[in-house]
PDB file of C-alpha atoms in Angstrom:
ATOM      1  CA  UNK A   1      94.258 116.842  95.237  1.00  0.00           C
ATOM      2  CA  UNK A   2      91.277 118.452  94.208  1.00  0.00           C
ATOM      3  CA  UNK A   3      90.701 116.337  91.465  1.00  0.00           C
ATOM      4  CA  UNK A   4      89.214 112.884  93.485  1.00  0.00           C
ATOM      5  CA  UNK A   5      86.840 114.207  96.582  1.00  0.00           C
ATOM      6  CA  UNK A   6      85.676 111.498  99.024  1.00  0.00           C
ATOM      7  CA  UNK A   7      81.869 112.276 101.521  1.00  0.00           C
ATOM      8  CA  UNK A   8      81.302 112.261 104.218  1.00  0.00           C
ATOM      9  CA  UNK A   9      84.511 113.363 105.383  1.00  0.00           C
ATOM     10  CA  UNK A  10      83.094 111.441 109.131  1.00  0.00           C
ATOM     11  CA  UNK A  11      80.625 108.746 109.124  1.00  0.00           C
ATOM     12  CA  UNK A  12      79.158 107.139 112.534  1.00  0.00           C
ATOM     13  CA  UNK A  13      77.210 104.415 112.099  1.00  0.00           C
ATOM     14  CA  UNK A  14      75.625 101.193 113.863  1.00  0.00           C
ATOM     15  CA  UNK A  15      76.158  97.740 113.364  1.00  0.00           C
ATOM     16  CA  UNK A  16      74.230  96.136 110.507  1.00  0.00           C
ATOM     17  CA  UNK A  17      73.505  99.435 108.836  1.00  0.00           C
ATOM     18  CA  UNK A  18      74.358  99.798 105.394  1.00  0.00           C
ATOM     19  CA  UNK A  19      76.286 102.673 104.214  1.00  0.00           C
ATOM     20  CA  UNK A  20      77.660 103.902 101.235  1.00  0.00           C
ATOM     21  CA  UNK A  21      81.249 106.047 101.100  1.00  0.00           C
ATOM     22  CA  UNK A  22      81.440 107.612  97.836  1.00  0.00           C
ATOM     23  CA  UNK A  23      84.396 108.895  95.381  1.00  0.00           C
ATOM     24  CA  UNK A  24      84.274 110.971  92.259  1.00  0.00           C
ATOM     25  CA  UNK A  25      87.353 112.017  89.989  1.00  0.00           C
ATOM     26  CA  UNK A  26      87.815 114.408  87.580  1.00  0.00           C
ATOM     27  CA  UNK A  27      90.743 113.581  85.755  1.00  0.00           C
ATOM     28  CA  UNK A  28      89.260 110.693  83.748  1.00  0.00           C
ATOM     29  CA  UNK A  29      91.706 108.575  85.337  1.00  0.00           C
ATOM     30  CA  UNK A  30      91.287 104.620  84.425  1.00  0.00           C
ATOM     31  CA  UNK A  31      92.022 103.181  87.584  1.00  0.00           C
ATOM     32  CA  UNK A  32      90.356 103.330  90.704  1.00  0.00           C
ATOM     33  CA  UNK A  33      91.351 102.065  94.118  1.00  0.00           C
ATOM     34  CA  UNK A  34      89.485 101.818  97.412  1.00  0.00           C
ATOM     35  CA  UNK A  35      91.739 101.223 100.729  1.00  0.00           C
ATOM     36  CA  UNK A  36      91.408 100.994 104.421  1.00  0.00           C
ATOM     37  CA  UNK A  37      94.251 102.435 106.980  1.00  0.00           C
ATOM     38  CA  UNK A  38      94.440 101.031 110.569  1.00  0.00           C
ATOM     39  CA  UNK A  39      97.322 101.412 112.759  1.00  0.00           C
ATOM     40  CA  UNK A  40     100.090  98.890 111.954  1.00  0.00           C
ATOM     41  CA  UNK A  41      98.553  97.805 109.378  1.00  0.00           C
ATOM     42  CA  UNK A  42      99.606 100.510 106.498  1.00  0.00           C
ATOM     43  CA  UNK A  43      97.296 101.276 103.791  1.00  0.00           C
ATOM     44  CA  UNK A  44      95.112  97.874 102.511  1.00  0.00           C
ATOM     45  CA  UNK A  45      93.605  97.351  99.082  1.00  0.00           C
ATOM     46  CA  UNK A  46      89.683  96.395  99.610  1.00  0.00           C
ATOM     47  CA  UNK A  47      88.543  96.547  95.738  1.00  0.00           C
ATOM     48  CA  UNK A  48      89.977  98.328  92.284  1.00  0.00           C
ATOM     49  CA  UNK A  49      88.940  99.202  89.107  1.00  0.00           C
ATOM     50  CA  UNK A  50      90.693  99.308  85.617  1.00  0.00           C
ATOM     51  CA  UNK A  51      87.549 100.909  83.888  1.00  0.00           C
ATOM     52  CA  UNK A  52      83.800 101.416  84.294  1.00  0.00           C
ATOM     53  CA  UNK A  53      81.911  97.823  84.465  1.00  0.00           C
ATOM     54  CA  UNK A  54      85.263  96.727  85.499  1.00  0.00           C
ATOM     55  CA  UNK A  55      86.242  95.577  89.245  1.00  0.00           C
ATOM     56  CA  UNK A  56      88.091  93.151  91.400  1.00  0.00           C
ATOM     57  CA  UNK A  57      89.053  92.063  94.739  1.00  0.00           C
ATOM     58  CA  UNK A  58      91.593  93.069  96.788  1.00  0.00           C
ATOM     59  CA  UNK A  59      93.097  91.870 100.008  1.00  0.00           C
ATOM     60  CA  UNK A  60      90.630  92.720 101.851  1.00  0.00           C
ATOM     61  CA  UNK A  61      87.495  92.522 100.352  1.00  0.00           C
ATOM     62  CA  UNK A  62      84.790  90.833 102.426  1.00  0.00           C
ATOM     63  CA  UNK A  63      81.895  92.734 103.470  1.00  0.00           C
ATOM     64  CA  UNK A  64      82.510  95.385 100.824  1.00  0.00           C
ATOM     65  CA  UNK A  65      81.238  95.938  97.500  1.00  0.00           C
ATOM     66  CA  UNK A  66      81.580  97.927  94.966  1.00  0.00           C
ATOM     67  CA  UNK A  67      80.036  99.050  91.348  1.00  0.00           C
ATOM     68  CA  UNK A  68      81.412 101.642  88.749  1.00  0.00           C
ATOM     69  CA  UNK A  69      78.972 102.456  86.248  1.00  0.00           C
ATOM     70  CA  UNK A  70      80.389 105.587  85.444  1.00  0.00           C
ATOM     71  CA  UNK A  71      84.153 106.192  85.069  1.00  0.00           C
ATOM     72  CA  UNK A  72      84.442 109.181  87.460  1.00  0.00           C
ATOM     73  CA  UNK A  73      82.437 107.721  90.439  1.00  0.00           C
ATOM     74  CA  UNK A  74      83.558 103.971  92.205  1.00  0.00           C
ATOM     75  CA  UNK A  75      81.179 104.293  95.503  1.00  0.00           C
ATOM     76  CA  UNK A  76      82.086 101.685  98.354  1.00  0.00           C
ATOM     77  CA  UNK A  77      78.932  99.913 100.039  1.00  0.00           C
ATOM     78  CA  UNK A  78      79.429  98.057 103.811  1.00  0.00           C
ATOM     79  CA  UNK A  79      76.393  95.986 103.388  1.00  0.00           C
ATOM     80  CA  UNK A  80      76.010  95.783 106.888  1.00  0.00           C
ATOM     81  CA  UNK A  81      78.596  97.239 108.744  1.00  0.00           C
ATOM     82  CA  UNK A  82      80.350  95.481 111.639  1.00  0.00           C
ATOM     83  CA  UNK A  83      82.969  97.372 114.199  1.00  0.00           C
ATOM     84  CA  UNK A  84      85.736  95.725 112.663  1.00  0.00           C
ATOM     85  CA  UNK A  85      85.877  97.637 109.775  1.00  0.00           C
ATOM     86  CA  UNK A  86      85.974 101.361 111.799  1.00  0.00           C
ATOM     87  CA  UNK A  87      88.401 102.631 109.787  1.00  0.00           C
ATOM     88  CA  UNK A  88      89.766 105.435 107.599  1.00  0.00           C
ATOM     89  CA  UNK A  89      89.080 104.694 103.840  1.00  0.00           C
ATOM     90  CA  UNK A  90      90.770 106.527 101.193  1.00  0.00           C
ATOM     91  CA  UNK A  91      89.807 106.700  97.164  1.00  0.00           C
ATOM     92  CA  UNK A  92      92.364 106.560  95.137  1.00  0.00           C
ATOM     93  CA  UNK A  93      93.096 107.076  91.653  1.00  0.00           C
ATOM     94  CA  UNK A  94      95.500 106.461  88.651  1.00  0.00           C
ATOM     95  CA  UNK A  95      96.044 106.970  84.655  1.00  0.00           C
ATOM     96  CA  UNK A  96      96.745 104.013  82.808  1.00  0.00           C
ATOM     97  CA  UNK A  97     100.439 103.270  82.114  1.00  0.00           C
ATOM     98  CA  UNK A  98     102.205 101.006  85.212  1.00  0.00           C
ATOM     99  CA  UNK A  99     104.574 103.776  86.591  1.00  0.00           C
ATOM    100  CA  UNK A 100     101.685 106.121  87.073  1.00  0.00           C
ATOM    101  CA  UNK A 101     101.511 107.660  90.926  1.00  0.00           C
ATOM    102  CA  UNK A 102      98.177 107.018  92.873  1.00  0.00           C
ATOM    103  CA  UNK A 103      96.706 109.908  93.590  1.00  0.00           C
ATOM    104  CA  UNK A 104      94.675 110.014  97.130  1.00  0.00           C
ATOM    105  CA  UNK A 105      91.260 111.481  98.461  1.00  0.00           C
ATOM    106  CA  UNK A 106      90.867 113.047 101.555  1.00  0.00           C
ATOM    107  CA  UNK A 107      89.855 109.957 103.152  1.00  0.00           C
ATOM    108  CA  UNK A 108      86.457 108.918 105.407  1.00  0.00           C
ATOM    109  CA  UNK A 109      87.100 108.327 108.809  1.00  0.00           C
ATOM    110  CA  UNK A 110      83.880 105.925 109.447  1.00  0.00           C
ATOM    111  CA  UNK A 111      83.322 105.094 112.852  1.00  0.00           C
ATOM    112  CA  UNK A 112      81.021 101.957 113.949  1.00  0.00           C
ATOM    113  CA  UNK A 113      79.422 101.450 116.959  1.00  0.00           C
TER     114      UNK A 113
ATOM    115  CA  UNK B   1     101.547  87.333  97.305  1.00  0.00           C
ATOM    116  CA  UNK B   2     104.206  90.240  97.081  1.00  0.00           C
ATOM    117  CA  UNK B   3     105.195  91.570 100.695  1.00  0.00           C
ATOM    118  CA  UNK B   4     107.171  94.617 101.425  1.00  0.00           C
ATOM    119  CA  UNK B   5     108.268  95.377 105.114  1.00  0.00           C
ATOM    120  CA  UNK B   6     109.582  98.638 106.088  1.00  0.00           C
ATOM    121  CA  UNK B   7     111.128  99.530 109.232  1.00  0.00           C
ATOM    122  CA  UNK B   8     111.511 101.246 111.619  1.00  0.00           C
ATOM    123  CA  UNK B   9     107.462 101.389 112.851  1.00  0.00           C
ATOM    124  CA  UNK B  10     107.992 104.361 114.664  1.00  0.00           C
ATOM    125  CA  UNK B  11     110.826 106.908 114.784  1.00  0.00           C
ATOM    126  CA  UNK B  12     111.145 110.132 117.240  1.00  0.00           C
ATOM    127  CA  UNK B  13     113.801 112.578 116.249  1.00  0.00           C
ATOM    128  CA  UNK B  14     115.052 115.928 117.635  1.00  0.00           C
ATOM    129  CA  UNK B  15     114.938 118.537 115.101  1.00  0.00           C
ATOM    130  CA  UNK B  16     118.362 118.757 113.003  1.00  0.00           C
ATOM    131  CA  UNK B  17     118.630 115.145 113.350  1.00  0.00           C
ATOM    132  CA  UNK B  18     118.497 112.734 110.351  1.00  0.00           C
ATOM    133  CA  UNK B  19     116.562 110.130 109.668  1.00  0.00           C
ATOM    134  CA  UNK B  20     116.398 106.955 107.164  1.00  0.00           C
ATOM    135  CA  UNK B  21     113.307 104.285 106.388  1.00  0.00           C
ATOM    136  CA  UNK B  22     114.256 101.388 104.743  1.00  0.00           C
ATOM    137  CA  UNK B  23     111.873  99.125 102.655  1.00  0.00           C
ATOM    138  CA  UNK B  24     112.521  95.377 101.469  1.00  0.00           C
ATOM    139  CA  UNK B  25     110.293  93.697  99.212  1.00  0.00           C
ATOM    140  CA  UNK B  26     109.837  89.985  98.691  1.00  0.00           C
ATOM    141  CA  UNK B  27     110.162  90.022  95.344  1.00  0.00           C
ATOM    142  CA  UNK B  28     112.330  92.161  93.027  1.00  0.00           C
ATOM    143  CA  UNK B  29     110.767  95.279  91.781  1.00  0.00           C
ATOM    144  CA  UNK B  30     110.366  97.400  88.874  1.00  0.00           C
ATOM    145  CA  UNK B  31     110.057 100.353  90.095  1.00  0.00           C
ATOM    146  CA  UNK B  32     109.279 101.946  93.885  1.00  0.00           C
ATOM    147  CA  UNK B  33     107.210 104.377  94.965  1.00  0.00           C
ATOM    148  CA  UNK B  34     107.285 106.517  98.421  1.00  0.00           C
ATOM    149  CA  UNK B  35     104.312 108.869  99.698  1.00  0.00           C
ATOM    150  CA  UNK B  36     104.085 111.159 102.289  1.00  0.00           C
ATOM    151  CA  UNK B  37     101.204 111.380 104.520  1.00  0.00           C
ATOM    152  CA  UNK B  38     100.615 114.183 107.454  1.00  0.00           C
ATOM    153  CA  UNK B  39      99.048 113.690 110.144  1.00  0.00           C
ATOM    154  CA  UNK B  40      95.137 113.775 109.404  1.00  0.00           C
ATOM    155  CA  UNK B  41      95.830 113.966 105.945  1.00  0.00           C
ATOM    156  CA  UNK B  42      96.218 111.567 103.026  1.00  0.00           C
ATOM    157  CA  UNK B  43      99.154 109.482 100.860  1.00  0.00           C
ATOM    158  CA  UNK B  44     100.713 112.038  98.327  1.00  0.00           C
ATOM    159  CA  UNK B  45     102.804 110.880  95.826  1.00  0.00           C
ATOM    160  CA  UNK B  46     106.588 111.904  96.485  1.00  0.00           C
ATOM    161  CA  UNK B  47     109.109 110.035  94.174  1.00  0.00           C
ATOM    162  CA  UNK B  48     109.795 106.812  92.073  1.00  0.00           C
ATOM    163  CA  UNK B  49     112.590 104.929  91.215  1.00  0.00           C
ATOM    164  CA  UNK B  50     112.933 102.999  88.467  1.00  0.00           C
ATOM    165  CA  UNK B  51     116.540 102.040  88.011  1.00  0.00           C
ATOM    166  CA  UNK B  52     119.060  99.929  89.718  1.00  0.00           C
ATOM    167  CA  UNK B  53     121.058 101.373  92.049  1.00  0.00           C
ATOM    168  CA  UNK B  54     119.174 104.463  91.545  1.00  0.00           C
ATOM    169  CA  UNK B  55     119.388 107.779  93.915  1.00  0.00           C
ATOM    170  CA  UNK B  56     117.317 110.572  93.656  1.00  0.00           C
ATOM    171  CA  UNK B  57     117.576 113.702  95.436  1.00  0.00           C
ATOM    172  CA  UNK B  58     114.587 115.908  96.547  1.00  0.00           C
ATOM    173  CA  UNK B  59     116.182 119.168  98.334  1.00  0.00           C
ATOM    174  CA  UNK B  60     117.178 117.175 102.099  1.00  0.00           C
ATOM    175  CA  UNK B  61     115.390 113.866 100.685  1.00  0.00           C
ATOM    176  CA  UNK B  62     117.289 110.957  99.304  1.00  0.00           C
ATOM    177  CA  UNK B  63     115.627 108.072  98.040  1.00  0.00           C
ATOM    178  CA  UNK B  64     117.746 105.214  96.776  1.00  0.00           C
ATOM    179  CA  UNK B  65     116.552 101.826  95.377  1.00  0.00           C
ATOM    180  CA  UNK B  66     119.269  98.779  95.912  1.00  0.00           C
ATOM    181  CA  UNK B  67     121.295  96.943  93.241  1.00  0.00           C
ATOM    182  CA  UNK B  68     118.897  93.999  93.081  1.00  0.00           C
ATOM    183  CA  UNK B  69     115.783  96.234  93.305  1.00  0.00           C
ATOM    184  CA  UNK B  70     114.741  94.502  96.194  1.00  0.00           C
ATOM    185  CA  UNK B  71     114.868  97.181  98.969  1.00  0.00           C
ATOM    186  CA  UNK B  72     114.862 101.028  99.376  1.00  0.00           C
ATOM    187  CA  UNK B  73     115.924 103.403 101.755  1.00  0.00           C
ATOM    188  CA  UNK B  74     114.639 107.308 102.139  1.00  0.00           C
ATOM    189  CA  UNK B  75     117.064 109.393 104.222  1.00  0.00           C
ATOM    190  CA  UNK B  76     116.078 112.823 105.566  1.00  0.00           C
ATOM    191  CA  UNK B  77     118.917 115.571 106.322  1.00  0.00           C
ATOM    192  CA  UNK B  78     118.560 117.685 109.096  1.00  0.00           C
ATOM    193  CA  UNK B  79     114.825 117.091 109.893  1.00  0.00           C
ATOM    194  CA  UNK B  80     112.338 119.770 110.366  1.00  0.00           C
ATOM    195  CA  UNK B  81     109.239 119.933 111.938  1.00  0.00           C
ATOM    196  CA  UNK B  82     107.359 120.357 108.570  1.00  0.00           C
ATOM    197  CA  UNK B  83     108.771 116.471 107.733  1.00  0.00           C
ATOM    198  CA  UNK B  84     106.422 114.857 110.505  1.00  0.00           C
ATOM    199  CA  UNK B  85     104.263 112.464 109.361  1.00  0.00           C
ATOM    200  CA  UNK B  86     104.108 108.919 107.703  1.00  0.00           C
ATOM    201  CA  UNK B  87     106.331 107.176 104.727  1.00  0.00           C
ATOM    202  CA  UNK B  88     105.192 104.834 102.635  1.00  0.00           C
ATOM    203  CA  UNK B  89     107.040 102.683 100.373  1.00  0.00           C
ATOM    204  CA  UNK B  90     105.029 100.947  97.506  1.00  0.00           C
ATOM    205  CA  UNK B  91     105.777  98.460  95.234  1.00  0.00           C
ATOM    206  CA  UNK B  92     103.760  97.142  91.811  1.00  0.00           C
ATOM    207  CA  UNK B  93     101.811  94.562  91.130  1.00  0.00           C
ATOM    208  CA  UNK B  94     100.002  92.749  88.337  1.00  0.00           C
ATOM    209  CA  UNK B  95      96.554  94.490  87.462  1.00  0.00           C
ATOM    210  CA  UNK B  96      98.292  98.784  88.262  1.00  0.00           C
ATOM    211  CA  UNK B  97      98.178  97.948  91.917  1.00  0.00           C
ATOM    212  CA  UNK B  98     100.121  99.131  94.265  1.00  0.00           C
ATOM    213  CA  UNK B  99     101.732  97.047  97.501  1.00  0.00           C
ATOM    214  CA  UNK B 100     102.433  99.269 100.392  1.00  0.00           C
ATOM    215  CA  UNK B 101     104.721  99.139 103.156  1.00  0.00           C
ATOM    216  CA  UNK B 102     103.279  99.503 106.821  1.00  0.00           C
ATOM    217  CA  UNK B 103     105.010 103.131 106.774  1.00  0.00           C
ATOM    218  CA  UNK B 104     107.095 104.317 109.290  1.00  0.00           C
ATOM    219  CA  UNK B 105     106.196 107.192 111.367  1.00  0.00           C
ATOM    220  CA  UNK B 106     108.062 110.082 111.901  1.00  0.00           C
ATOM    221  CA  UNK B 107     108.176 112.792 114.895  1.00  0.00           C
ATOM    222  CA  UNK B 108     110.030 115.450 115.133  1.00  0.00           C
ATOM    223  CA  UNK B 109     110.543 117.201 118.674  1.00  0.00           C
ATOM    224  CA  UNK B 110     111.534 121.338 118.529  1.00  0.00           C
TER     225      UNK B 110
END
């Protein structure tokens, strides 16, 4: 969809760095949702966000954070990345209103060595 | 917290064969959603059910959501090459999240 972009596409990084995956929509969409995929383990909620100022954990939220100061952008920081969380992450986003679909980035395949 | 399992992990078809996922939540559910991802690619939205007992028909796809609203089922028709990839089942949860399945992936051999 070319309304929620995701950079870098590819990330490699070192241990203990700090980097920063960032997400911008354009639909004005309320709800934003950060995830990470890894093989047999389906798609896994790492924070979300019902509005700007707004956020909360998901299932898997250590080592992450987030902020969204701005409605359209809900960046994801790895304070200091470990190798464990090489992974693809994927932005998603949603209007308000339960039954809404999610509506997904390209994704960040991050790579930590 | 809410769990949904889907099975089969993995599935490897010969093209023209069908092919069915099934998804069974913990809990029952008010509605379901399924996405589609290709390989490389990323989740897009394919269907919901809302509706007990519901089926819903997208041109070889059938999606169907049980009586109790506990489990779901997509069935492919005659696969194709073009339907290789992953299917996800989701369910809701409180705060507009979503609860997905571990997805089943699908291969298709020519």
């Amino acid at each position: 969809d070319a309304g929620i972009t995701q950079s870098p596409r590819y990330k490699i990084t070192e241990t203990g760095r700090q980097v920063t995956l960032m997400c911008h929509q354009t639909w004005s969409h309320s709800y934003m949702f950060w995830y990470r995929q890894d093989l047999g383990h389906g798609l896994r909620l790492i924070y979300y966000s019902a509005a700007a100022d707004i956020t909360d954990k998901g299932e898997v939220p250590d080592g992450y954070v987030v902020s969204r100061s701005k409605t359209e952008n809900f960046p994801l920081t790895l304070e200091s990345a470990t190798r464990s969380q090489t992974s693809v992450y994927f932005c998603a986003s949603k209007d308000s209103g339960g039954n809404q679909p999610q509506h997904f980035g390209d994704g960040t395949r991050l790579s930590i060595l | 917290g809410q769990q949904v399992m889907q099975i089969p992990q993995y599935q490897h078809v010969q093209e023209g064969e069908d092919f069915t996922t099934y998804c069974n939540s913990s809990t029952t559910l008010s509605n379901i959603q399924w996405y589609k991802q290709r390989p490389g690619g990323h989740p897009v939205f394919l269907i919901q059910l809302v509706k007990s007992g519901e089926v819903k028909k997208q041109k070889r796809l059938t999606f169907q959501f049980g009586e109790a609203k506990k489990n779901s089922s997509l069935h492919i028709t005659a696969t194709q090459t073009t339907d290789v990839g992953t299917y996800f089942c989701a369910g809701p949860e409180y705060g507009n999240k979503l609860v997905f399945g571990a997805g089943t992936i699908l291969r298709v051999k020519s």
